[in-house]
Tab-separated table of C-alpha atoms and ligand atoms in Angstrom:
chain	number	residue	atom	x	y	z
C	1	UNK	CA	53.353	33.664	-8.993
C	2	UNK	CA	55.825	31.491	-6.998
C	3	UNK	CA	58.999	33.546	-7.564
C	4	UNK	CA	61.717	30.955	-6.094
C	5	UNK	CA	63.219	29.294	-9.436
C	6	UNK	CA	65.653	26.709	-6.658
C	7	UNK	CA	65.795	26.999	-3.225
C	8	UNK	CA	64.023	29.316	-1.630
C	9	UNK	CA	60.304	29.041	-1.660
C	10	UNK	CA	58.834	32.962	-2.248
C	11	UNK	CA	55.638	33.290	-1.955
C	12	UNK	CA	51.789	32.511	-3.942
C	13	UNK	CA	50.614	34.340	-6.653
C	14	UNK	CA	49.046	36.590	-5.077
C	15	UNK	CA	51.951	37.856	-3.143
C	16	UNK	CA	49.551	37.965	0.449
C	17	UNK	CA	51.518	34.671	1.554
C	18	UNK	CA	55.211	33.767	1.789
C	19	UNK	CA	55.824	30.545	2.453
C	20	UNK	CA	57.440	29.529	5.588
C	21	UNK	CA	58.952	26.485	4.228
C	22	UNK	CA	62.746	25.579	4.531
C	23	UNK	CA	63.249	24.681	0.741
C	24	UNK	CA	61.555	24.434	-2.446
C	25	UNK	CA	62.754	21.129	-4.474
C	26	UNK	CA	61.945	20.434	-7.914
C	27	UNK	CA	62.915	17.147	-8.345
C	28	UNK	CA	63.130	15.697	-11.960
C	29	UNK	CA	62.708	12.383	-11.549
C	30	UNK	CA	60.025	10.357	-9.544
C	31	UNK	CA	63.350	8.090	-7.478
C	32	UNK	CA	64.428	11.718	-6.185
C	33	UNK	CA	60.789	13.264	-5.624
C	34	UNK	CA	60.630	9.464	-3.434
C	35	UNK	CA	63.950	9.743	-1.478
C	36	UNK	CA	62.813	13.444	-0.769
C	37	UNK	CA	59.540	11.932	1.021
C	38	UNK	CA	61.692	9.528	2.566
C	39	UNK	CA	64.090	11.863	4.537
C	40	UNK	CA	61.866	14.517	4.910
C	41	UNK	CA	59.612	14.891	8.434
C	42	UNK	CA	57.674	17.426	6.919
C	43	UNK	CA	56.825	17.753	3.043
C	44	UNK	CA	54.077	19.448	1.073
C	45	UNK	CA	53.593	19.890	-2.671
C	46	UNK	CA	53.501	23.433	-4.310
C	47	UNK	CA	51.350	23.671	-8.003
C	48	UNK	CA	51.670	26.664	-9.144
C	49	UNK	CA	50.682	28.668	-6.036
C	50	UNK	CA	47.666	30.287	-7.092
C	51	UNK	CA	45.806	29.785	-3.961
C	52	UNK	CA	45.103	32.605	-1.519
C	53	UNK	CA	45.906	30.650	2.133
C	54	UNK	CA	48.365	29.141	3.313
C	55	UNK	CA	47.124	25.638	2.365
C	56	UNK	CA	50.100	24.703	0.339
C	57	UNK	CA	52.920	25.784	3.004
C	58	UNK	CA	54.537	23.777	5.389
C	59	UNK	CA	57.567	24.347	7.931
C	60	UNK	CA	59.698	21.783	6.004
C	61	UNK	CA	60.179	20.685	2.741
C	62	UNK	CA	57.708	22.439	-0.180
C	63	UNK	CA	57.668	20.242	-3.244
C	64	UNK	CA	57.021	21.384	-6.877
C	65	UNK	CA	56.487	18.213	-9.650
C	66	UNK	CA	56.376	21.003	-12.549
C	67	UNK	CA	60.378	19.345	-13.912
C	68	UNK	CA	58.987	15.822	-13.673
C	69	UNK	CA	59.104	14.292	-17.053
C	70	UNK	CA	56.070	15.277	-18.518
C	71	UNK	CA	53.200	12.590	-19.156
C	72	UNK	CA	50.732	12.663	-21.750
C	73	UNK	CA	48.671	9.215	-22.043
C	74	UNK	CA	45.551	9.459	-23.889
C	75	UNK	CA	43.291	6.291	-23.243
C	76	UNK	CA	41.198	6.331	-26.194
C	77	UNK	CA	39.378	2.745	-25.314
C	78	UNK	CA	39.375	4.258	-21.676
C	79	UNK	CA	38.296	7.418	-22.531
C	80	UNK	CA	41.141	9.153	-20.163
C	81	UNK	CA	43.916	10.864	-20.287
C	82	UNK	CA	46.952	10.277	-18.187
C	83	UNK	CA	48.754	14.059	-17.386
C	84	UNK	CA	51.823	14.519	-14.952
C	85	UNK	CA	50.446	16.573	-11.790
C	86	UNK	CA	52.420	19.563	-12.202
C	87	UNK	CA	51.175	20.843	-15.366
C	88	UNK	CA	49.454	23.313	-15.973
C	89	UNK	CA	46.470	23.254	-17.989
C	90	UNK	CA	47.041	25.562	-20.625
C	91	UNK	CA	50.124	23.082	-20.893
C	92	UNK	CA	48.039	20.460	-22.521
C	93	UNK	CA	44.131	21.398	-23.060
C	94	UNK	CA	45.582	22.095	-26.756
C	95	UNK	CA	47.312	18.701	-27.362
C	96	UNK	CA	44.480	17.046	-25.762
C	97	UNK	CA	41.812	19.150	-28.714
C	98	UNK	CA	44.232	17.834	-31.415
C	99	UNK	CA	43.957	14.596	-30.138
C	100	UNK	CA	39.849	14.982	-30.879
C	101	UNK	CA	39.452	14.907	-26.796
C	102	UNK	CA	37.995	17.595	-24.303
C	103	UNK	CA	37.719	17.923	-20.560
C	104	UNK	CA	34.444	18.356	-19.201
C	105	UNK	CA	35.105	21.705	-17.753
C	106	UNK	CA	38.329	24.705	-17.101
C	107	UNK	CA	38.355	26.949	-14.048
C	108	UNK	CA	38.705	30.774	-14.940
C	109	UNK	CA	42.493	30.123	-16.015
C	110	UNK	CA	44.302	27.634	-17.722
C	111	UNK	CA	47.719	28.665	-15.628
C	112	UNK	CA	46.598	26.818	-12.631
C	113	UNK	CA	48.362	23.204	-12.142
C	114	UNK	CA	46.104	20.260	-12.762
C	115	UNK	CA	46.993	18.807	-9.057
C	116	UNK	CA	46.574	22.019	-7.473
C	117	UNK	CA	43.204	22.955	-9.218
C	118	UNK	CA	41.658	19.101	-8.292
C	119	UNK	CA	43.190	19.013	-4.509
C	120	UNK	CA	41.370	22.547	-3.773
C	121	UNK	CA	37.756	21.751	-5.327
C	122	UNK	CA	38.699	24.052	-8.232
C	123	UNK	CA	35.668	24.587	-10.597
C	124	UNK	CA	34.288	26.238	-13.545
C	125	UNK	CA	30.912	26.854	-14.396
C	126	UNK	CA	27.501	25.044	-15.762
C	127	UNK	CA	24.238	23.185	-13.972
C	128	UNK	CA	25.673	19.710	-15.417
C	129	UNK	CA	29.306	20.436	-14.654
C	130	UNK	CA	30.690	19.031	-11.764
C	131	UNK	CA	34.287	20.415	-10.022
C	132	UNK	CA	37.162	19.713	-12.197
C	133	UNK	CA	38.072	16.650	-9.890
C	134	UNK	CA	34.785	14.973	-10.503
C	135	UNK	CA	37.119	14.176	-14.122
C	136	UNK	CA	39.320	12.799	-11.470
C	137	UNK	CA	39.273	8.436	-12.354
C	138	UNK	CA	43.403	7.540	-11.038
C	139	UNK	CA	45.518	9.846	-8.803
C	140	UNK	CA	49.184	8.268	-8.975
C	141	UNK	CA	51.027	9.771	-6.041
C	142	UNK	CA	53.886	9.255	-3.488
C	143	UNK	CA	52.737	8.380	-0.085
C	144	UNK	CA	54.401	9.108	3.168
C	145	UNK	CA	55.960	5.548	3.243
C	146	UNK	CA	57.637	6.267	-0.479
C	147	UNK	CA	56.527	4.603	-2.423
C	148	UNK	CA	54.638	5.453	-5.458
C	149	UNK	CA	51.204	3.942	-5.828
C	150	UNK	CA	47.474	4.799	-7.902
C	151	UNK	CA	43.831	5.193	-6.166
C	152	UNK	CA	41.422	4.291	-8.720
C	153	UNK	CA	37.600	5.280	-8.922
C	154	UNK	CA	35.917	2.406	-7.125
C	155	UNK	CA	38.673	1.724	-4.929
C	156	UNK	CA	37.335	2.103	-1.202
C	157	UNK	CA	38.462	5.727	0.067
C	158	UNK	CA	38.778	7.223	-3.633
C	159	UNK	CA	36.306	10.205	-2.775
C	160	UNK	CA	38.564	11.297	-0.524
C	161	UNK	CA	41.663	11.479	-2.787
C	162	UNK	CA	41.021	13.724	-5.815
C	163	UNK	CA	40.147	16.395	-3.194
C	164	UNK	CA	42.797	15.385	-0.390
C	165	UNK	CA	44.043	19.717	-0.134
C	166	UNK	CA	47.267	18.135	-0.819
C	167	UNK	CA	47.388	16.025	2.389
C	168	UNK	CA	47.606	12.543	1.236
C	169	UNK	CA	50.630	12.075	-0.564
C	170	UNK	CA	53.015	14.439	-3.718
C	171	UNK	CA	50.199	13.508	-6.738
C	172	UNK	CA	53.177	12.511	-9.881
C	173	UNK	CA	49.872	12.184	-12.142
C	174	UNK	CA	46.103	11.912	-12.723
C	175	UNK	CA	44.442	10.224	-15.320
C	176	UNK	CA	41.394	12.569	-16.222
C	177	UNK	CA	38.173	11.458	-18.109
C	178	UNK	CA	37.398	12.870	-21.543
C	179	UNK	CA	34.983	13.380	-24.190
C	180	UNK	CA	35.178	14.364	-27.526
C	181	UNK	CA	36.241	17.440	-28.068
C	182	UNK	CA	33.743	20.190	-28.510
C	183	UNK	CA	33.241	23.680	-29.933
C	184	UNK	CA	32.020	27.022	-27.937
C	185	UNK	CA	31.241	30.146	-28.811
C	186	UNK	CA	31.379	33.208	-25.450
C	187	UNK	CA	29.103	36.196	-25.847
C	188	UNK	CA	28.805	38.990	-23.046
C	189	UNK	CA	25.482	40.189	-22.154
C	190	UNK	CA	24.897	43.992	-19.856
C	191	UNK	CA	22.546	44.965	-17.638
C	192	UNK	CA	20.787	41.829	-15.691
C	193	UNK	CA	18.796	43.544	-13.015
C	194	UNK	CA	17.554	41.622	-10.014
C	195	UNK	CA	17.997	38.327	-8.949
C	196	UNK	CA	14.704	36.687	-10.422
C	197	UNK	CA	16.021	34.980	-13.083
C	198	UNK	CA	19.257	33.883	-11.997
C	199	UNK	CA	18.077	30.271	-12.144
C	200	UNK	CA	16.914	30.813	-15.382
C	201	UNK	CA	20.237	32.575	-16.499
C	202	UNK	CA	22.759	29.899	-14.787
C	203	UNK	CA	20.708	27.090	-17.151
C	204	UNK	CA	21.073	29.170	-20.238
C	205	UNK	CA	24.068	27.755	-21.528
C	206	UNK	CA	26.647	24.701	-20.856
C	207	UNK	CA	28.872	26.799	-18.786
C	208	UNK	CA	27.406	30.469	-17.617
C	209	UNK	CA	28.957	33.092	-15.231
C	210	UNK	CA	26.856	36.538	-13.675
C	211	UNK	CA	29.268	39.315	-12.612
C	212	UNK	CA	28.706	42.520	-10.132
C	213	UNK	CA	29.759	44.913	-8.795
C	214	UNK	CA	27.687	45.013	-5.809
C	215	UNK	CA	26.769	48.636	-7.099
C	216	UNK	CA	22.965	47.751	-7.773
C	217	UNK	CA	20.571	45.083	-7.458
C	218	UNK	CA	21.617	42.612	-10.169
C	219	UNK	CA	24.620	42.290	-12.370
C	220	UNK	CA	26.620	44.304	-14.800
C	221	UNK	CA	27.568	41.219	-17.502
C	222	UNK	CA	26.626	37.750	-17.861
C	223	UNK	CA	28.987	35.570	-20.038
C	224	UNK	CA	27.396	32.638	-21.712
C	225	UNK	CA	29.587	29.822	-22.642
C	226	UNK	CA	27.436	28.360	-25.415
C	227	UNK	CA	28.296	25.157	-27.177
C	228	UNK	CA	28.078	25.884	-30.886
C	229	UNK	CA	24.418	23.102	-31.011
C	230	UNK	CA	23.093	25.343	-28.320
C	231	UNK	CA	20.626	28.457	-29.541
C	232	UNK	CA	21.895	31.657	-28.911
C	233	UNK	CA	19.954	33.670	-26.695
C	234	UNK	CA	17.799	36.765	-28.531
C	235	UNK	CA	19.235	40.068	-28.766
C	236	UNK	CA	17.201	41.568	-25.955
C	237	UNK	CA	16.968	38.719	-23.852
C	238	UNK	CA	15.443	38.899	-20.209
C	239	UNK	CA	16.245	42.824	-20.752
C	240	UNK	CA	20.359	42.816	-21.521
C	241	UNK	CA	22.199	44.208	-24.188
C	242	UNK	CA	25.086	42.324	-26.248
C	243	UNK	CA	28.225	43.976	-25.313
C	244	UNK	CA	29.209	45.887	-28.087
C	245	UNK	CA	32.802	44.825	-27.937
C	246	UNK	CA	35.112	42.579	-25.525
C	247	UNK	CA	35.031	43.164	-22.177
C	248	UNK	CA	37.061	42.331	-18.736
C	249	UNK	CA	34.930	41.828	-16.220
C	250	UNK	CA	37.592	44.080	-13.856
C	251	UNK	CA	36.603	47.931	-14.444
C	252	UNK	CA	39.809	49.412	-16.208
C	253	UNK	CA	41.460	45.972	-17.163
C	254	UNK	CA	42.311	45.058	-20.975
C	255	UNK	CA	39.819	42.723	-22.361
C	256	UNK	CA	42.411	42.103	-24.558
C	257	UNK	CA	43.608	39.236	-21.596
C	258	UNK	CA	40.305	37.425	-22.039
C	259	UNK	CA	39.131	34.665	-24.162
C	260	UNK	CA	37.296	35.158	-27.614
C	261	UNK	CA	34.080	36.844	-26.838
C	262	UNK	CA	31.384	37.748	-29.603
C	263	UNK	CA	30.060	34.909	-30.598
C	264	UNK	CA	32.831	33.544	-32.625
C	265	UNK	CA	33.441	29.697	-32.589
C	266	UNK	CA	36.659	27.966	-30.995
C	267	UNK	CA	37.622	24.996	-29.275
C	268	UNK	CA	36.534	24.240	-25.712
C	269	UNK	CA	39.876	25.302	-24.033
C	270	UNK	CA	39.595	28.659	-25.449
C	271	UNK	CA	36.309	29.411	-24.233
C	272	UNK	CA	35.815	27.867	-20.927
C	273	UNK	CA	38.529	29.865	-19.189
C	274	UNK	CA	37.667	33.663	-18.686
C	275	UNK	CA	41.791	34.456	-19.373
C	276	UNK	CA	44.363	33.784	-22.229
C	277	UNK	CA	47.126	31.262	-20.712
C	278	UNK	CA	50.238	34.229	-22.256
C	279	UNK	CA	48.123	37.591	-19.972
C	280	UNK	CA	47.871	38.071	-16.490
C	281	UNK	CA	44.640	36.488	-15.079
C	282	UNK	CA	42.064	38.546	-13.470
C	283	UNK	CA	42.951	41.970	-11.966
C	284	UNK	CA	46.875	40.379	-10.528
C	285	UNK	CA	46.398	42.633	-7.597
C	286	UNK	CA	44.150	40.979	-5.971
C	287	UNK	CA	43.002	38.396	-3.140
C	288	UNK	CA	40.034	35.788	-3.703
C	289	UNK	CA	37.287	34.522	-1.294
C	290	UNK	CA	34.272	32.538	-2.421
C	291	UNK	CA	31.324	30.085	-0.762
C	292	UNK	CA	29.275	27.760	-2.281
C	293	UNK	CA	25.625	27.136	-1.201
C	294	UNK	CA	23.078	24.830	-1.910
C	295	UNK	CA	21.818	26.174	-5.846
C	296	UNK	CA	18.032	26.114	-4.399
C	297	UNK	CA	19.030	28.912	-1.774
C	298	UNK	CA	21.371	30.769	-4.300
C	299	UNK	CA	18.632	33.936	-5.068
C	300	UNK	CA	18.059	34.124	-1.076
C	301	UNK	CA	21.774	34.077	-0.615
C	302	UNK	CA	21.960	37.248	-3.228
C	303	UNK	CA	19.346	38.809	-1.404
C	304	UNK	CA	21.316	38.407	1.754
C	305	UNK	CA	24.570	39.666	-0.090
C	306	UNK	CA	23.068	42.545	-1.499
C	307	UNK	CA	21.927	44.020	1.774
C	308	UNK	CA	25.299	44.483	3.176
C	309	UNK	CA	26.458	45.464	-0.287
C	310	UNK	CA	27.456	48.915	0.637
C	311	UNK	CA	30.345	47.016	3.200
C	312	UNK	CA	31.355	44.853	0.172
C	313	UNK	CA	31.817	47.735	-2.829
C	314	UNK	CA	34.738	49.522	-1.583
C	315	UNK	CA	36.928	46.297	-1.380
C	316	UNK	CA	35.785	44.354	-4.385
C	317	UNK	CA	36.733	44.031	-7.914
C	318	UNK	CA	34.289	42.201	-8.942
C	319	UNK	CA	31.851	39.293	-7.751
C	320	UNK	CA	31.015	36.212	-10.099
C	321	UNK	CA	28.578	33.445	-9.757
C	322	UNK	CA	28.780	30.347	-11.283
C	323	UNK	CA	26.763	26.810	-10.889
C	324	UNK	CA	28.241	23.681	-10.220
C	325	UNK	CA	26.742	20.018	-10.523
C	326	UNK	CA	26.328	17.995	-7.372
C	327	UNK	CA	29.168	15.225	-6.399
C	328	UNK	CA	30.067	12.273	-4.612
C	329	UNK	CA	34.002	13.637	-3.587
C	330	UNK	CA	34.007	13.942	0.083
C	331	UNK	CA	35.751	17.591	0.172
C	332	UNK	CA	34.618	19.183	-2.700
C	333	UNK	CA	32.318	22.542	-2.339
C	334	UNK	CA	29.261	20.608	-4.413
C	335	UNK	CA	29.465	17.099	-2.524
C	336	UNK	CA	25.874	15.778	-2.181
C	337	UNK	CA	24.181	18.826	-3.337
C	338	UNK	CA	24.127	21.310	-6.359
C	339	UNK	CA	25.817	24.086	-5.515
C	340	UNK	CA	26.190	27.833	-6.516
C	341	UNK	CA	29.462	29.495	-6.065
C	342	UNK	CA	29.426	33.134	-4.929
C	343	UNK	CA	32.961	34.678	-5.657
C	344	UNK	CA	34.609	37.827	-4.383
C	345	UNK	CA	37.412	39.182	-6.286
C	346	UNK	CA	38.984	41.749	-3.453
C	347	UNK	CA	41.140	44.345	-3.475
C	348	UNK	CA	44.744	43.247	-2.137
C	349	UNK	CA	44.644	45.162	0.795
C	350	UNK	CA	43.879	42.330	3.569
C	351	UNK	CA	43.320	44.661	6.846
C	352	UNK	CA	40.618	45.955	4.787
C	353	UNK	CA	39.306	43.015	3.207
C	354	UNK	CA	39.145	40.563	6.277
C	355	UNK	CA	36.048	42.507	8.221
C	356	UNK	CA	34.167	42.332	5.101
C	357	UNK	CA	35.063	38.522	4.400
C	358	UNK	CA	33.636	37.910	7.873
C	359	UNK	CA	30.495	40.281	7.392
C	360	UNK	CA	29.896	38.188	3.912
C	361	UNK	CA	30.211	34.884	6.402
C	362	UNK	CA	27.709	35.605	8.989
C	363	UNK	CA	25.486	36.785	6.353
C	364	UNK	CA	25.746	33.289	4.348
C	365	UNK	CA	26.317	31.471	7.414
C	366	UNK	CA	22.215	30.422	6.973
C	367	UNK	CA	22.568	28.847	3.606
C	368	UNK	CA	25.370	26.434	4.938
C	369	UNK	CA	28.073	28.331	2.673
C	370	UNK	CA	31.081	26.044	2.261
C	371	UNK	CA	34.589	27.807	2.290
C	372	UNK	CA	36.937	27.520	-1.421
C	373	UNK	CA	39.374	25.623	0.589
C	374	UNK	CA	42.288	27.745	-1.990
C	375	UNK	CA	40.560	31.162	-0.618
C	376	UNK	CA	40.384	33.365	1.849
C	377	UNK	CA	38.335	32.044	4.617
C	378	UNK	CA	37.825	32.403	8.624
C	379	UNK	CA	34.646	29.535	8.759
C	380	UNK	CA	35.620	28.145	12.376
C	381	UNK	CA	36.521	24.576	12.321
C	382	UNK	CA	33.425	23.151	14.015
C	383	UNK	CA	31.398	24.569	11.371
C	384	UNK	CA	33.222	23.222	8.329
C	385	UNK	CA	32.603	20.081	9.852
C	386	UNK	CA	28.912	20.291	9.968
C	387	UNK	CA	29.053	21.917	6.276
C	388	UNK	CA	31.005	18.313	4.857
C	389	UNK	CA	29.468	15.389	6.017
C	390	UNK	CA	32.502	13.187	5.051
C	391	UNK	CA	34.808	15.003	6.609
C	392	UNK	CA	35.375	12.240	9.484
C	393	UNK	CA	35.817	9.992	6.400
C	394	UNK	CA	38.546	12.069	4.633
C	395	UNK	CA	40.138	12.457	8.336
C	396	UNK	CA	40.557	8.950	8.875
C	397	UNK	CA	41.830	8.137	5.257
C	398	UNK	CA	44.637	11.154	5.604
C	399	UNK	CA	46.005	9.496	8.718
C	400	UNK	CA	45.264	6.204	7.685
C	401	UNK	CA	47.619	6.625	4.775
C	402	UNK	CA	50.179	9.404	6.810
C	403	UNK	CA	49.798	8.511	10.533
C	404	UNK	CA	52.580	10.756	11.200
C	405	UNK	CA	51.456	13.508	9.656
C	406	UNK	CA	54.180	13.973	7.212
C	407	UNK	CA	52.244	15.736	4.147
C	408	UNK	CA	50.273	17.877	7.118
C	409	UNK	CA	50.293	21.765	7.615
C	410	UNK	CA	48.230	24.339	10.068
C	411	UNK	CA	45.554	24.325	7.799
C	412	UNK	CA	45.054	20.570	7.239
C	413	UNK	CA	45.209	20.161	11.397
C	414	UNK	CA	42.593	22.960	11.805
C	415	UNK	CA	40.087	21.589	9.363
C	416	UNK	CA	40.672	18.099	9.639
C	417	UNK	CA	41.345	17.001	13.317
C	418	UNK	CA	38.436	15.453	14.346
L	501	FAD	C1	43.421	34.481	-11.180
L	501	FAD	C2	42.519	32.990	-10.077
L	501	FAD	C3	41.634	32.822	-11.022
L	501	FAD	C4	41.145	31.761	-10.193
L	501	FAD	N1	39.854	31.060	-10.736
L	501	FAD	C5	39.371	29.831	-9.749
L	501	FAD	C6	38.205	29.415	-11.010
L	501	FAD	O1	37.557	29.786	-11.837
L	501	FAD	N2	37.444	28.561	-10.013
L	501	FAD	C7	38.226	27.934	-9.006
L	501	FAD	O2	37.619	27.013	-8.234
L	501	FAD	N3	38.956	28.373	-8.391
L	501	FAD	C8	40.249	29.606	-9.079
L	501	FAD	N4	41.060	30.124	-8.227
L	501	FAD	C9	41.496	29.405	-7.471
L	501	FAD	C10	42.281	28.268	-7.655
L	501	FAD	O3	42.548	27.210	-8.710
L	501	FAD	C11	42.924	27.357	-6.477
L	501	FAD	O4	43.551	27.914	-5.362
L	501	FAD	C12	44.011	26.094	-7.004
L	501	FAD	O5	44.474	25.215	-5.726
L	501	FAD	C13	45.162	26.618	-7.823
L	501	FAD	O6	46.246	25.464	-8.059
L	501	FAD	P1	47.349	25.626	-8.105
L	501	FAD	O7	48.010	25.075	-8.699
L	501	FAD	O8	48.102	26.967	-8.007
L	501	FAD	O9	47.346	25.382	-6.689
L	501	FAD	P2	48.612	25.284	-5.317
L	501	FAD	O10	48.231	26.780	-4.690
L	501	FAD	O11	49.803	25.290	-5.447
L	501	FAD	O12	48.098	24.597	-4.302
L	501	FAD	C14	46.711	24.041	-3.732
L	501	FAD	C15	46.721	23.023	-2.652
L	501	FAD	O13	47.196	21.924	-4.030
L	501	FAD	C16	48.261	20.509	-3.274
L	501	FAD	N5	49.187	20.616	-4.361
L	501	FAD	C17	49.263	20.948	-5.351
L	501	FAD	N6	49.898	19.998	-6.091
L	501	FAD	C18	50.065	18.955	-5.526
L	501	FAD	C19	50.501	17.770	-5.962
L	501	FAD	N7	51.424	17.551	-6.965
L	501	FAD	N8	50.310	17.101	-5.038
L	501	FAD	C20	49.478	16.831	-3.628
L	501	FAD	N9	48.766	18.144	-3.737
L	501	FAD	C21	49.315	19.422	-4.707
L	501	FAD	C22	48.855	21.800	-2.535
L	501	FAD	O14	49.348	21.010	-1.308
L	501	FAD	C23	48.095	22.869	-1.764
L	501	FAD	O15	47.337	22.299	-0.504
L	501	FAD	C24	41.369	31.067	-8.763
L	501	FAD	C25	42.697	31.524	-8.623
L	501	FAD	C26	43.142	32.511	-9.243
L	501	FAD	C27	44.547	33.210	-8.787
């Protein structure tokens, strides 16, 4: 949780990053935000602070847009909603549903801000579902010159705007594509052996998550999030057993923190996330890393991880495998290729986890694994340059919008200075 209420920046949610910014500002109007940007030599936005690295940090001024006037504007004819950037998903998805609309997908938790999530390429799951930022059709931001401007889908450079690592400006509002609201059911199955059925399982529902503790080859839990019009799997589906009650994917954690399971129908925004807004998501005492490999390489990548599972398991809460549809956003983890996310919720011991993260990266490198921008990773900048073919385009866009580097920080400089 971001601990500062007024002017001390505090830490990120996980507590592994203490922000180095000189102050944290919470402007209550766009005009005040513009003044701040004009006066500051270095400024950076902070969302809800759920990233696990220094991506949000700056040595200058940190700014939260959460106190800007709330915006929630549905344009039914255009099929869009415009929301203020600092809102957490859980703060507007209920209203969107009540109006008869839905987003195409959500991440595992409704606690994250919409701008923060989009900026890092946050994703949910589903063979047909792009990352959350693929819904973005407009980005309203305060640029380095202090001017408020909107970049729209179709504008030159737009593919670099929705996932921009916070370096294009301070986003004040996002326009998102919506679709008619839909109902879903979530069921948990246990005991999927081996990796041979992974492709079938990932395609078995609108959104699928596979969980493993790496104590053996295969998966301890499979969470299926189906639209109510999808056919549920049979009871002994692929050798699995339906869970006999609610489950949390972290061993020993309270399933009351998770969204309803057991096939109970409910709205999309109460089934797509794993966690409920009013409860602590995940373990709460953790670090995270994630790598997106091409979907066609997923099973081989899982087998490579299985070979080092004795290294992974002792520092792991749980691993999750999800599917992501290809997109054309320059810094997206699924840019140009359908992907599978291989995620690790680690224990909160940085010293014990770091060497294992490096071993995971070495094992996955042969599969062109792209790291999640908002999680713990050590991938070398030259390698990152190979992994994202449009990195140079993104760098050019950022330079043209922000020649003095007002919005840059060491992490952005490390990966986007080519
Ligand atoms: C428990 C937990 C579960 C998670 N589950 C998932 C998941 O299911 N899928 C997934 O992909 N990731 C997941 N993540 C990672 C998370 O989605 C990302 O780290 C995301 O960026 C967090 O959003 P935030 O609002 O906290 O952003 P922050 O961490 O606050 O900021 C992230 C980036 O966004 C930028 N930013 C924030 N607001 C603005 C703005 N207004 N204008 C410009 N830039 C801005 C910041 O400058 C920074 O670069 C999870 C994290 C946690 C802690």
